[in-house]
mmCIF file of C-alpha atoms and ligand atoms in Angstrom:
data_model
loop_
_atom_site.group_PDB
_atom_site.id
_atom_site.type_symbol
_atom_site.label_atom_id
_atom_site.label_comp_id
_atom_site.label_asym_id
_atom_site.label_seq_id
_atom_site.Cartn_x
_atom_site.Cartn_y
_atom_site.Cartn_z
ATOM 1 C CA UNK B 1 0.000 0.000 0.000
ATOM 2 C CA UNK B 2 1.259 3.486 -0.771
ATOM 3 C CA UNK B 3 2.001 5.447 2.328
ATOM 4 C CA UNK B 4 0.614 8.911 2.790
ATOM 5 C CA UNK B 5 3.398 11.419 2.506
ATOM 6 C CA UNK B 6 3.562 15.184 2.767
ATOM 7 C CA UNK B 7 6.168 15.522 0.047
ATOM 8 C CA UNK B 8 4.861 16.812 -3.240
ATOM 9 C CA UNK B 9 5.944 14.722 -6.217
ATOM 10 C CA UNK B 10 8.133 16.709 -8.543
ATOM 11 C CA UNK B 11 8.865 16.210 -12.220
ATOM 12 C CA UNK B 12 12.245 16.940 -13.765
ATOM 13 C CA UNK B 13 10.675 18.936 -16.597
ATOM 14 C CA UNK B 14 7.644 21.191 -16.622
ATOM 15 C CA UNK B 15 4.572 19.422 -17.958
ATOM 16 C CA UNK B 16 3.714 20.132 -21.562
ATOM 17 C CA UNK B 17 0.871 22.452 -22.403
ATOM 18 C CA UNK B 18 -2.455 20.750 -22.251
ATOM 19 C CA UNK B 19 -3.432 21.302 -25.848
ATOM 20 C CA UNK B 20 -6.012 19.521 -27.892
ATOM 21 C CA UNK B 21 -8.190 18.275 -25.041
ATOM 22 C CA UNK B 22 -11.586 19.598 -24.020
ATOM 23 C CA UNK B 23 -11.831 21.745 -20.944
ATOM 24 C CA UNK B 24 -14.791 21.164 -18.627
ATOM 25 C CA UNK B 25 -15.901 24.340 -16.963
ATOM 26 C CA UNK B 26 -17.243 24.121 -13.444
ATOM 27 C CA UNK B 27 -19.857 26.621 -12.379
ATOM 28 C CA UNK B 28 -17.675 29.236 -10.878
ATOM 29 C CA UNK B 29 -14.035 28.923 -11.895
ATOM 30 C CA UNK B 30 -12.967 32.114 -13.687
ATOM 31 C CA UNK B 31 -12.061 31.129 -17.270
ATOM 32 C CA UNK B 32 -8.685 32.883 -17.065
ATOM 33 C CA UNK B 33 -7.435 29.983 -14.911
ATOM 34 C CA UNK B 34 -7.514 27.862 -18.069
ATOM 35 C CA UNK B 35 -5.273 30.335 -19.881
ATOM 36 C CA UNK B 36 -2.410 29.885 -17.434
ATOM 37 C CA UNK B 37 0.666 27.932 -18.467
ATOM 38 C CA UNK B 38 1.332 24.649 -16.698
ATOM 39 C CA UNK B 39 4.453 26.160 -15.149
ATOM 40 C CA UNK B 40 2.470 29.027 -13.683
ATOM 41 C CA UNK B 41 -0.219 26.672 -12.370
ATOM 42 C CA UNK B 42 2.440 24.530 -10.737
ATOM 43 C CA UNK B 43 4.347 27.431 -9.174
ATOM 44 C CA UNK B 44 1.252 29.218 -7.880
ATOM 45 C CA UNK B 45 -0.159 25.896 -6.667
ATOM 46 C CA UNK B 46 2.997 25.138 -4.701
ATOM 47 C CA UNK B 47 3.001 28.624 -3.209
ATOM 48 C CA UNK B 48 -0.636 28.234 -2.130
ATOM 49 C CA UNK B 49 0.092 24.809 -0.631
ATOM 50 C CA UNK B 50 3.001 26.266 1.267
ATOM 51 C CA UNK B 51 0.756 28.934 2.760
ATOM 52 C CA UNK B 52 -1.937 26.439 3.676
ATOM 53 C CA UNK B 53 0.532 24.043 5.334
ATOM 54 C CA UNK B 54 -0.927 21.085 7.198
ATOM 55 C CA UNK B 55 -4.485 22.333 6.853
ATOM 56 C CA UNK B 56 -4.669 20.820 3.353
ATOM 57 C CA UNK B 57 -4.007 17.315 2.075
ATOM 58 C CA UNK B 58 -4.349 16.393 -1.600
ATOM 59 C CA UNK B 59 -5.272 12.872 -2.706
ATOM 60 C CA UNK B 60 -4.603 11.872 -6.314
ATOM 61 C CA UNK B 61 -6.039 8.786 -7.963
ATOM 62 C CA UNK B 62 -3.699 6.815 -10.243
ATOM 63 C CA UNK B 63 -5.865 7.636 -13.262
ATOM 64 C CA UNK B 64 -5.341 11.364 -12.985
ATOM 65 C CA UNK B 65 -3.374 13.055 -15.720
ATOM 66 C CA UNK B 66 0.232 13.881 -14.789
ATOM 67 C CA UNK B 67 -0.273 17.619 -14.489
ATOM 68 C CA UNK B 68 -2.918 17.074 -11.803
ATOM 69 C CA UNK B 69 -1.385 13.927 -10.289
ATOM 70 C CA UNK B 70 1.807 15.712 -9.313
ATOM 71 C CA UNK B 71 -0.110 17.930 -6.868
ATOM 72 C CA UNK B 72 -0.899 14.820 -4.790
ATOM 73 C CA UNK B 73 0.424 14.416 -1.247
ATOM 74 C CA UNK B 74 -0.600 10.784 -1.576
ATOM 75 C CA UNK B 75 -1.687 8.649 -4.482
ATOM 76 C CA UNK B 76 -3.351 5.289 -4.788
ATOM 77 C CA UNK B 77 -6.357 3.327 -5.968
ATOM 78 C CA UNK B 78 -9.832 3.642 -4.480
ATOM 79 C CA UNK B 79 -9.068 1.423 -1.471
ATOM 80 C CA UNK B 80 -5.778 3.192 -0.629
ATOM 81 C CA UNK B 81 -7.342 6.579 -0.956
ATOM 82 C CA UNK B 82 -10.291 5.663 1.293
ATOM 83 C CA UNK B 83 -7.892 4.341 3.908
ATOM 84 C CA UNK B 84 -5.652 7.404 3.661
ATOM 85 C CA UNK B 85 -8.664 9.749 3.844
ATOM 86 C CA UNK B 86 -9.859 7.951 6.991
ATOM 87 C CA UNK B 87 -6.477 8.594 8.663
ATOM 88 C CA UNK B 88 -6.115 12.251 7.719
ATOM 89 C CA UNK B 89 -6.445 15.095 10.189
ATOM 90 C CA UNK B 90 -6.124 17.977 7.691
ATOM 91 C CA UNK B 91 -9.047 20.390 7.745
ATOM 92 C CA UNK B 92 -9.382 20.254 3.946
ATOM 93 C CA UNK B 93 -9.024 17.128 1.826
ATOM 94 C CA UNK B 94 -8.796 17.937 -1.875
ATOM 95 C CA UNK B 95 -9.722 14.816 -3.807
ATOM 96 C CA UNK B 96 -8.346 14.598 -7.344
ATOM 97 C CA UNK B 97 -10.564 11.751 -8.418
ATOM 98 C CA UNK B 98 -14.248 11.380 -9.200
ATOM 99 C CA UNK B 99 -17.429 12.181 -7.303
ATOM 100 C CA UNK B 100 -18.030 8.824 -5.590
ATOM 101 C CA UNK B 101 -14.469 8.864 -4.208
ATOM 102 C CA UNK B 102 -14.931 12.305 -2.675
ATOM 103 C CA UNK B 103 -18.221 11.111 -1.162
ATOM 104 C CA UNK B 104 -16.419 8.143 0.450
ATOM 105 C CA UNK B 105 -13.748 10.486 1.802
ATOM 106 C CA UNK B 106 -16.445 12.740 3.275
ATOM 107 C CA UNK B 107 -18.104 9.751 4.943
ATOM 108 C CA UNK B 108 -14.826 8.490 6.405
ATOM 109 C CA UNK B 109 -13.458 11.817 7.649
ATOM 110 C CA UNK B 110 -14.577 13.727 10.732
ATOM 111 C CA UNK B 111 -17.362 16.338 10.816
ATOM 112 C CA UNK B 112 -14.804 19.105 11.271
ATOM 113 C CA UNK B 113 -13.096 18.165 7.996
ATOM 114 C CA UNK B 114 -14.147 19.289 4.529
ATOM 115 C CA UNK B 115 -13.749 17.316 1.330
ATOM 116 C CA UNK B 116 -13.347 19.213 -1.920
ATOM 117 C CA UNK B 117 -13.723 17.901 -5.474
ATOM 118 C CA UNK B 118 -11.818 20.292 -7.768
ATOM 119 C CA UNK B 119 -14.270 19.796 -10.651
ATOM 120 C CA UNK B 120 -17.843 18.943 -9.675
ATOM 121 C CA UNK B 121 -18.561 17.423 -13.081
ATOM 122 C CA UNK B 122 -16.023 14.627 -12.507
ATOM 123 C CA UNK B 123 -18.400 11.678 -12.120
ATOM 124 C CA UNK B 124 -18.163 8.026 -13.169
ATOM 125 C CA UNK B 125 -20.246 6.501 -15.957
ATOM 126 C CA UNK B 126 -20.200 3.104 -14.234
ATOM 127 C CA UNK B 127 -21.484 4.538 -10.946
ATOM 128 C CA UNK B 128 -24.289 6.231 -12.883
ATOM 129 C CA UNK B 129 -25.456 2.851 -14.228
ATOM 130 C CA UNK B 130 -26.888 1.886 -10.828
ATOM 131 C CA UNK B 131 -29.208 4.380 -9.172
ATOM 132 C CA UNK B 132 -30.687 3.794 -5.755
ATOM 133 C CA UNK B 133 -34.318 3.542 -6.977
ATOM 134 C CA UNK B 134 -33.501 0.843 -9.536
ATOM 135 C CA UNK B 135 -31.501 -1.149 -7.012
ATOM 136 C CA UNK B 136 -34.306 -0.858 -4.408
ATOM 137 C CA UNK B 137 -36.767 -2.169 -7.032
ATOM 138 C CA UNK B 138 -34.463 -5.085 -7.811
ATOM 139 C CA UNK B 139 -34.079 -5.797 -4.092
ATOM 140 C CA UNK B 140 -37.863 -5.926 -3.639
ATOM 141 C CA UNK B 141 -38.310 -8.180 -6.646
ATOM 142 C CA UNK B 142 -35.642 -10.679 -5.614
ATOM 143 C CA UNK B 143 -36.884 -10.652 -2.008
ATOM 144 C CA UNK B 144 -40.371 -11.526 -3.255
ATOM 145 C CA UNK B 145 -38.940 -14.433 -5.241
ATOM 146 C CA UNK B 146 -36.456 -15.812 -2.697
ATOM 147 C CA UNK B 147 -37.629 -14.377 0.614
ATOM 148 C CA UNK B 148 -35.797 -11.838 2.771
ATOM 149 C CA UNK B 149 -32.211 -12.529 3.817
ATOM 150 C CA UNK B 150 -31.422 -14.744 0.829
ATOM 151 C CA UNK B 151 -29.002 -12.185 -0.676
ATOM 152 C CA UNK B 152 -26.343 -9.875 0.750
ATOM 153 C CA UNK B 153 -25.913 -6.639 -1.240
ATOM 154 C CA UNK B 154 -22.307 -5.860 -2.174
ATOM 155 C CA UNK B 155 -21.498 -2.610 -3.936
ATOM 156 C CA UNK B 156 -18.247 -1.824 -5.689
ATOM 157 C CA UNK B 157 -16.793 1.370 -4.255
ATOM 158 C CA UNK B 158 -17.465 2.928 -7.668
ATOM 159 C CA UNK B 159 -21.045 3.754 -6.698
ATOM 160 C CA UNK B 160 -22.986 6.609 -5.151
ATOM 161 C CA UNK B 161 -23.167 7.153 -1.385
ATOM 162 C CA UNK B 162 -26.863 6.272 -1.511
ATOM 163 C CA UNK B 163 -26.016 2.758 -2.752
ATOM 164 C CA UNK B 164 -23.402 2.342 -0.053
ATOM 165 C CA UNK B 165 -26.082 3.413 2.430
ATOM 166 C CA UNK B 166 -28.448 0.828 0.908
ATOM 167 C CA UNK B 167 -25.803 -1.824 1.628
ATOM 168 C CA UNK B 168 -25.292 -0.523 5.171
ATOM 169 C CA UNK B 169 -29.053 -0.691 5.861
ATOM 170 C CA UNK B 170 -29.381 -4.206 4.456
ATOM 171 C CA UNK B 171 -26.440 -5.996 6.085
ATOM 172 C CA UNK B 172 -24.217 -5.479 3.058
ATOM 173 C CA UNK B 173 -20.787 -4.104 2.375
ATOM 174 C CA UNK B 174 -18.615 -2.139 -0.046
ATOM 175 C CA UNK B 175 -15.725 -3.708 -1.967
ATOM 176 C CA UNK B 176 -12.905 -2.501 -4.191
ATOM 177 C CA UNK B 177 -11.035 -4.337 -6.917
ATOM 178 C CA UNK B 178 -8.307 -5.091 -4.331
ATOM 179 C CA UNK B 179 -10.543 -6.951 -1.900
ATOM 180 C CA UNK B 180 -13.556 -8.351 -3.768
ATOM 181 C CA UNK B 181 -12.640 -11.976 -3.155
ATOM 182 C CA UNK B 182 -12.306 -11.415 0.625
ATOM 183 C CA UNK B 183 -15.649 -9.644 0.703
ATOM 184 C CA UNK B 184 -17.427 -12.350 -1.290
ATOM 185 C CA UNK B 185 -15.889 -15.026 0.916
ATOM 186 C CA UNK B 186 -17.307 -13.210 3.953
ATOM 187 C CA UNK B 187 -20.779 -13.244 2.378
ATOM 188 C CA UNK B 188 -20.620 -16.876 1.235
ATOM 189 C CA UNK B 189 -19.305 -18.002 4.639
ATOM 190 C CA UNK B 190 -22.630 -16.792 6.065
ATOM 191 C CA UNK B 191 -24.431 -19.096 3.664
ATOM 192 C CA UNK B 192 -25.833 -16.150 1.681
ATOM 193 C CA UNK B 193 -25.888 -15.306 -2.007
ATOM 194 C CA UNK B 194 -24.695 -11.993 -3.381
ATOM 195 C CA UNK B 195 -26.388 -9.180 -5.279
ATOM 196 C CA UNK B 196 -23.373 -7.383 -6.782
ATOM 197 C CA UNK B 197 -23.451 -3.917 -8.363
ATOM 198 C CA UNK B 198 -22.710 -1.893 -10.402
ATOM 199 C CA UNK B 199 -19.825 -3.659 -12.259
ATOM 200 C CA UNK B 200 -20.778 -7.012 -13.733
ATOM 201 C CA UNK B 201 -17.212 -7.767 -14.862
ATOM 202 C CA UNK B 202 -15.519 -7.403 -11.480
ATOM 203 C CA UNK B 203 -18.250 -9.578 -9.958
ATOM 204 C CA UNK B 204 -18.105 -12.231 -12.676
ATOM 205 C CA UNK B 205 -14.300 -12.402 -12.811
ATOM 206 C CA UNK B 206 -14.040 -12.744 -9.045
ATOM 207 C CA UNK B 207 -16.796 -15.375 -8.902
ATOM 208 C CA UNK B 208 -14.987 -17.302 -11.663
ATOM 209 C CA UNK B 209 -11.747 -17.110 -9.735
ATOM 210 C CA UNK B 210 -13.517 -18.473 -6.648
ATOM 211 C CA UNK B 211 -14.951 -21.373 -8.614
ATOM 212 C CA UNK B 212 -18.609 -20.325 -8.513
ATOM 213 C CA UNK B 213 -20.287 -22.536 -11.152
ATOM 214 C CA UNK B 214 -21.337 -20.727 -14.320
ATOM 215 C CA UNK B 215 -25.011 -21.653 -13.880
ATOM 216 C CA UNK B 216 -24.976 -19.923 -10.494
ATOM 217 C CA UNK B 217 -23.837 -16.599 -11.969
ATOM 218 C CA UNK B 218 -26.766 -14.622 -13.393
ATOM 219 C CA UNK B 219 -26.975 -11.200 -14.976
ATOM 220 C CA UNK B 220 -29.734 -8.847 -13.811
ATOM 221 C CA UNK B 221 -30.653 -6.598 -16.726
ATOM 222 C CA UNK B 222 -31.804 -3.362 -15.137
ATOM 223 C CA UNK B 223 -33.801 -2.435 -18.246
ATOM 224 C CA UNK B 224 -36.052 -5.510 -18.150
ATOM 225 C CA UNK B 225 -38.850 -6.625 -15.812
ATOM 226 C CA UNK B 226 -37.499 -9.043 -13.191
ATOM 227 C CA UNK B 227 -34.041 -8.360 -14.602
ATOM 228 C CA UNK B 228 -34.913 -10.519 -17.625
ATOM 229 C CA UNK B 229 -34.629 -13.619 -15.425
ATOM 230 C CA UNK B 230 -37.038 -16.384 -14.467
ATOM 231 C CA UNK B 231 -37.742 -16.941 -10.751
ATOM 232 C CA UNK B 232 -35.731 -20.176 -10.953
ATOM 233 C CA UNK B 233 -32.711 -18.346 -12.354
ATOM 234 C CA UNK B 234 -32.906 -15.804 -9.525
ATOM 235 C CA UNK B 235 -33.169 -18.610 -6.934
ATOM 236 C CA UNK B 236 -30.210 -20.387 -8.509
ATOM 237 C CA UNK B 237 -27.960 -17.308 -8.443
ATOM 238 C CA UNK B 238 -25.095 -17.467 -6.021
ATOM 239 C CA UNK B 239 -23.907 -14.304 -7.751
ATOM 240 C CA UNK B 240 -26.533 -11.953 -9.173
ATOM 241 C CA UNK B 241 -24.744 -9.319 -11.242
ATOM 242 C CA UNK B 242 -26.013 -5.840 -12.092
ATOM 243 C CA UNK B 243 -25.393 -5.122 -15.776
ATOM 244 C CA UNK B 244 -23.094 -2.122 -15.315
ATOM 245 C CA UNK B 245 -19.593 -1.740 -16.740
ATOM 246 C CA UNK B 246 -16.679 0.648 -16.999
ATOM 247 C CA UNK B 247 -16.573 2.393 -20.355
ATOM 248 C CA UNK B 248 -12.756 2.536 -20.250
ATOM 249 C CA UNK B 249 -12.107 -1.135 -19.439
ATOM 250 C CA UNK B 250 -14.875 -2.332 -21.764
ATOM 251 C CA UNK B 251 -12.734 -1.145 -24.676
ATOM 252 C CA UNK B 252 -10.129 -3.885 -24.271
ATOM 253 C CA UNK B 253 -10.680 -7.088 -26.264
ATOM 254 C CA UNK B 254 -9.108 -10.422 -27.158
ATOM 255 C CA UNK B 255 -8.007 -9.244 -30.610
ATOM 256 C CA UNK B 256 -5.773 -6.618 -29.007
ATOM 257 C CA UNK B 257 -4.193 -9.355 -26.878
ATOM 258 C CA UNK B 258 -3.598 -11.550 -29.941
ATOM 259 C CA UNK B 259 -2.093 -8.581 -31.808
ATOM 260 C CA UNK B 260 0.330 -7.635 -29.061
ATOM 261 C CA UNK B 261 1.398 -11.271 -28.575
ATOM 262 C CA UNK B 262 2.087 -11.546 -32.329
ATOM 263 C CA UNK B 263 4.121 -8.328 -32.316
ATOM 264 C CA UNK B 264 5.992 -8.953 -29.047
ATOM 265 C CA UNK B 265 6.102 -12.730 -28.397
ATOM 266 C CA UNK B 266 7.737 -12.292 -24.988
ATOM 267 C CA UNK B 267 5.135 -9.784 -23.747
ATOM 268 C CA UNK B 268 3.118 -10.409 -20.581
ATOM 269 C CA UNK B 269 -0.462 -9.190 -20.588
ATOM 270 C CA UNK B 270 -1.942 -7.851 -17.371
ATOM 271 C CA UNK B 271 -5.456 -6.422 -17.093
ATOM 272 C CA UNK B 272 -7.840 -4.918 -14.576
ATOM 273 C CA UNK B 273 -10.786 -7.120 -13.480
ATOM 274 C CA UNK B 274 -13.217 -4.470 -14.794
ATOM 275 C CA UNK B 275 -12.302 -5.949 -18.212
ATOM 276 C CA UNK B 276 -14.545 -8.651 -19.662
ATOM 277 C CA UNK B 277 -14.213 -12.311 -18.707
ATOM 278 C CA UNK B 278 -12.796 -13.123 -22.178
ATOM 279 C CA UNK B 279 -10.059 -10.506 -21.808
ATOM 280 C CA UNK B 280 -9.184 -11.608 -18.268
ATOM 281 C CA UNK B 281 -9.032 -15.259 -19.373
ATOM 282 C CA UNK B 282 -6.768 -14.433 -22.308
ATOM 283 C CA UNK B 283 -4.328 -12.466 -20.118
ATOM 284 C CA UNK B 284 -1.362 -13.666 -18.075
ATOM 285 C CA UNK B 285 -2.424 -11.766 -14.969
ATOM 286 C CA UNK B 286 -5.316 -9.699 -13.729
ATOM 287 C CA UNK B 287 -5.681 -7.531 -10.679
ATOM 288 C CA UNK B 288 -6.492 -4.201 -9.140
ATOM 289 C CA UNK B 289 -4.563 -1.103 -10.089
ATOM 290 C CA UNK B 290 -2.260 -1.622 -7.130
ATOM 291 C CA UNK B 291 -1.670 -5.254 -8.005
ATOM 292 C CA UNK B 292 -0.828 -4.277 -11.589
ATOM 293 C CA UNK B 293 1.714 -1.748 -10.337
ATOM 294 C CA UNK B 294 3.211 -4.243 -7.873
ATOM 295 C CA UNK B 295 3.581 -7.076 -10.378
ATOM 296 C CA UNK B 296 5.238 -4.858 -12.981
ATOM 297 C CA UNK B 297 7.504 -3.154 -10.456
ATOM 298 C CA UNK B 298 8.640 -6.546 -9.104
ATOM 299 C CA UNK B 299 9.207 -8.078 -12.547
ATOM 300 C CA UNK B 300 12.680 -8.660 -13.983
ATOM 301 C CA UNK B 301 14.371 -5.705 -15.737
ATOM 302 C CA UNK B 302 13.896 -5.422 -19.527
ATOM 303 C CA UNK B 303 10.585 -7.308 -19.497
ATOM 304 C CA UNK B 304 7.723 -6.243 -21.762
ATOM 305 C CA UNK B 305 4.173 -5.588 -20.597
ATOM 306 C CA UNK B 306 0.838 -4.839 -22.246
ATOM 307 C CA UNK B 307 -1.570 -3.418 -19.706
ATOM 308 C CA UNK B 308 -5.355 -3.305 -19.859
ATOM 309 C CA UNK B 309 -6.157 -0.303 -17.748
ATOM 310 C CA UNK B 310 -6.383 3.470 -17.873
ATOM 311 C CA UNK B 311 -3.707 5.020 -20.026
ATOM 312 C CA UNK B 312 -2.409 7.746 -17.714
ATOM 313 C CA UNK B 313 -1.305 5.125 -15.208
ATOM 314 C CA UNK B 314 0.245 2.958 -17.939
ATOM 315 C CA UNK B 315 2.229 5.836 -19.442
ATOM 316 C CA UNK B 316 3.450 6.957 -16.033
ATOM 317 C CA UNK B 317 4.650 3.432 -15.199
ATOM 318 C CA UNK B 318 6.427 3.176 -18.549
ATOM 319 C CA UNK B 319 8.234 6.485 -18.099
ATOM 320 C CA UNK B 320 9.424 5.506 -14.635
ATOM 321 C CA UNK B 321 10.399 1.886 -15.239
ATOM 322 C CA UNK B 322 11.797 2.201 -18.758
ATOM 323 C CA UNK B 323 14.311 4.754 -17.556
ATOM 324 C CA UNK B 324 15.258 2.781 -14.428
ATOM 325 C CA UNK B 325 15.035 -0.846 -15.556
ATOM 326 C CA UNK B 326 14.493 -0.924 -19.301
ATOM 327 C CA UNK B 327 10.939 -2.246 -18.893
ATOM 328 C CA UNK B 328 8.673 -1.694 -21.848
ATOM 329 C CA UNK B 329 5.101 -1.002 -20.735
ATOM 330 C CA UNK B 330 2.352 -0.156 -23.173
ATOM 331 C CA UNK B 331 -1.404 0.146 -23.095
ATOM 332 C CA UNK B 332 -3.182 -2.871 -24.571
ATOM 333 C CA UNK B 333 -5.242 -0.495 -26.684
ATOM 334 C CA UNK B 334 -3.135 2.309 -28.076
ATOM 335 C CA UNK B 335 -6.308 4.180 -29.084
ATOM 336 C CA UNK B 336 -7.889 3.975 -25.654
ATOM 337 C CA UNK B 337 -8.868 7.342 -24.211
ATOM 338 C CA UNK B 338 -8.063 8.350 -20.699
ATOM 339 C CA UNK B 339 -11.046 8.008 -18.376
ATOM 340 C CA UNK B 340 -12.938 11.046 -19.612
ATOM 341 C CA UNK B 341 -14.416 11.876 -16.238
ATOM 342 C CA UNK B 342 -11.124 11.512 -14.336
ATOM 343 C CA UNK B 343 -9.707 13.779 -17.010
ATOM 344 C CA UNK B 344 -12.070 16.565 -16.043
ATOM 345 C CA UNK B 345 -9.876 17.508 -13.100
ATOM 346 C CA UNK B 346 -7.664 20.002 -14.828
ATOM 347 C CA UNK B 347 -4.688 21.261 -12.769
ATOM 348 C CA UNK B 348 -6.274 24.710 -13.128
ATOM 349 C CA UNK B 349 -9.186 23.400 -11.020
ATOM 350 C CA UNK B 350 -6.748 22.372 -8.289
ATOM 351 C CA UNK B 351 -5.060 25.771 -8.346
ATOM 352 C CA UNK B 352 -8.431 27.524 -8.184
ATOM 353 C CA UNK B 353 -9.440 25.476 -5.132
ATOM 354 C CA UNK B 354 -6.102 26.141 -3.387
ATOM 355 C CA UNK B 355 -6.131 29.882 -4.051
ATOM 356 C CA UNK B 356 -9.688 30.122 -2.785
ATOM 357 C CA UNK B 357 -8.647 28.401 0.425
ATOM 358 C CA UNK B 358 -5.790 30.866 0.822
ATOM 359 C CA UNK B 359 -8.373 33.650 0.438
ATOM 360 C CA UNK B 360 -10.539 31.993 3.099
ATOM 361 C CA UNK B 361 -13.187 30.649 0.689
ATOM 362 C CA UNK B 362 -14.128 26.980 0.452
ATOM 363 C CA UNK B 363 -15.421 25.954 -2.973
ATOM 364 C CA UNK B 364 -16.738 22.673 -4.450
ATOM 365 C CA UNK B 365 -17.357 20.902 -1.153
ATOM 366 C CA UNK B 366 -18.813 17.395 -1.187
ATOM 367 C CA UNK B 367 -21.187 16.793 1.703
ATOM 368 C CA UNK B 368 -23.141 13.565 1.951
ATOM 369 C CA UNK B 369 -26.467 13.987 3.850
ATOM 370 C CA UNK B 370 -26.198 12.854 7.464
ATOM 371 C CA UNK B 371 -28.482 9.816 7.341
ATOM 372 C CA UNK B 372 -26.998 8.529 4.080
ATOM 373 C CA UNK B 373 -23.543 9.066 5.492
ATOM 374 C CA UNK B 374 -24.251 7.068 8.659
ATOM 375 C CA UNK B 375 -25.538 4.031 6.778
ATOM 376 C CA UNK B 376 -22.859 4.233 4.115
ATOM 377 C CA UNK B 377 -20.188 4.404 6.802
ATOM 378 C CA UNK B 378 -21.410 1.106 8.214
ATOM 379 C CA UNK B 379 -20.836 -0.554 4.827
ATOM 380 C CA UNK B 380 -17.482 1.178 4.295
ATOM 381 C CA UNK B 381 -16.203 0.419 7.801
ATOM 382 C CA UNK B 382 -17.205 -3.203 7.332
ATOM 383 C CA UNK B 383 -15.084 -3.300 4.185
ATOM 384 C CA UNK B 384 -12.108 -1.655 5.884
ATOM 385 C CA UNK B 385 -12.313 -4.174 8.756
ATOM 386 C CA UNK B 386 -12.540 -7.101 6.365
ATOM 387 C CA UNK B 387 -9.568 -5.866 4.322
ATOM 388 C CA UNK B 388 -7.341 -4.996 7.294
HETATM 389 S S1 LIG R 401 -12.110 4.310 -15.125
HETATM 390 FE FE1 LIG R 401 -14.216 3.511 -15.342
HETATM 391 S S2 LIG R 401 -14.875 2.999 -13.266
HETATM 392 FE FE2 LIG R 401 -13.031 4.323 -13.083
HETATM 393 S S3 LIG R 401 -13.890 6.416 -12.853
HETATM 394 FE FE3 LIG R 401 -13.505 6.082 -15.059
HETATM 395 S S4 LIG R 401 -15.500 5.303 -15.864
HETATM 396 FE FE4 LIG R 401 -15.558 5.110 -13.625
#
């Protein structure tokens, strides 16, 4: 796990200008912030951080673009960042990630702390595929078919606070891609079956890995009555999967794996479990973002890797490990876009937030309503205990 550190990561060269990409305006940021050079953003950002001292802590998800990522006091995947947020005492936590992550940080930090999302439009398309009303309807329908207490709800951390609260209220739990197997084991050890949302692929890949028979894995189609399933199929499901997916990881396919193996016969393919079952099965390894980083870092020098995950992380790993150890690391899909919602956090947004704090103004706060927060915390704390 990456340790939280106060040192700001520095780059040898200034970042290049951010040309050719769309800029997402938040409600209030003055447009002139987007005209600043990267050097000016960096220098003014560092000066503001210096003034704010220990009152501010910046978390940066691995999928952030470099120019934003380098502002991070700590970096990590969703699980790391939740754990780091829970341990922080800074008055202001600036979360360079997406909306559901900032919500989790707000739930896990104290009432005297404030969580800030630099761009309020940074959401997650997968999280949006499961809304609380649809999941409540599904829960009612499956309870009518199987009776209450037949299923435990498990939500991937990539979901809204209201879904985490739903899990808290119904004896369920949150999971991340680092701990899904542990969480499922906990549910199965109680003799229960699992309703898993929103990512079907993480659920299916983990169930496969645990040896859950194929006929006991069923897909609940949120657009169809009774999920498109017969009552017998629902009763049979040890794993009932919501039909959500990540639009970034859904773009990897078997053909790309075949192509890279033909071009680089010695290459190892490693993918995130948000990729499809076919892609995971055709790869040499699969695992969470942190596991991907660990395996590649620990590999022999001069090895070659094709990675099925978000491209900012892949490029950053390549730059670091090619220089140090001659490792060649490329994205499995050279045309894959960065996660478009992670990308919305422009470094100008971070500077704007910091300079407002220096001026005594708090902008873009994320505050989960009290009741939702209490229930969601139960599900999040349960996850943190189970993954300790
Ligand atoms: S990479 Fe996928 S799951 Fe992660 S924030 Fe982007 S859309 Fe959501």
